[in-house]
């Protein structure tokens, strides 16, 4: 039976060591193993011995370990689980090492992961001390389709250059890393990439977006919080690089504060777009929303804190027949009448009523 090492749902972090030992004892006496895929006991067994690891297909190691009593988290469980799983890695399809306790220091290594050749999804987010050279160990994971490197804050352009062998990769999360404008172009060797998350990559500017236009299969791009006051900015010129991405359906530009109405001209050229987040883009006005009326497939738009928008701008949105979801939190020039007209058009609006 395939085993999923996922955290328990009933709050076992307060278990004393004696209870943990009892679980292990009962587990060892059970002839059938543990059928409950979410059981903490399964995790403990894999840590204690080589029990079950040949059937493990998914391991959420960090989340599981956080459900242990603190004394157990410090006792080398992470290393023991991984050591046992490495002994029989062919079944592992998903491995989640996000902020694994006892592994979040400068000694963190990905050594041994090169043997997990059937791995499809890998999450190593939150390891702020991990050196980017550790990505060398992923070169052989040619079946990998999803990689999460969020907030691995030593990962830069050089690290992306070590990922070019992962040609089946479809999704990559790079938020909070230190990649620069040279980084996105290094991903051109990944022909199947459909989703890229660059949230809070504050060294990315318009020039960096030029590197994305070679990724023709992209459907989802997250550029939220890439701009910061007094630092490099994403502007309307950067969005022009994206208008050739014919498959793009979702873009997040939240808090890209340099975007203006002129940038929406370029977004209006991406005909398959279904979702746009412009929250906090306070330079956008009613005139900018007019450019989006060409997006016949648009179903959702977030405009929170775009406080130059008025009811006239909402009238432009009403021309979008497939629009179902509009977020207007903090748009203080919108009236209840404008909201009601959208709602009468079967559009879900948040907030649904103005605060008095």
PDB file of C-alpha atoms in Angstrom, residues 89-90 113-120 140-144:
ATOM      1  CA  UNK A  89      14.217   6.055  -3.295  1.00  0.00           C
ATOM      2  CA  UNK A  90      12.553   4.704  -6.423  1.00  0.00           C
ATOM      3  CA  UNK A 113      18.721  13.601  -3.507  1.00  0.00           C
ATOM      4  CA  UNK A 114      20.352  12.720  -6.818  1.00  0.00           C
ATOM      5  CA  UNK A 115      19.206   9.136  -6.173  1.00  0.00           C
ATOM      6  CA  UNK A 116      15.502  10.102  -6.130  1.00  0.00           C
ATOM      7  CA  UNK A 117      15.330   9.773  -9.902  1.00  0.00           C
ATOM      8  CA  UNK A 118      11.531   9.387 -10.040  1.00  0.00           C
ATOM      9  CA  UNK A 119      10.855  12.495  -7.976  1.00  0.00           C
ATOM     10  CA  UNK A 120       8.182  14.762  -9.501  1.00  0.00           C
ATOM     11  CA  UNK A 140      19.828  13.933 -12.278  1.00  0.00           C
ATOM     12  CA  UNK A 141      16.183  14.540 -11.327  1.00  0.00           C
ATOM     13  CA  UNK A 142      15.066  14.643 -14.936  1.00  0.00           C
ATOM     14  CA  UNK A 143      11.462  13.699 -14.068  1.00  0.00           C
ATOM     15  CA  UNK A 144      11.003  16.709 -11.796  1.00  0.00           C
TER      16      UNK A 144
END
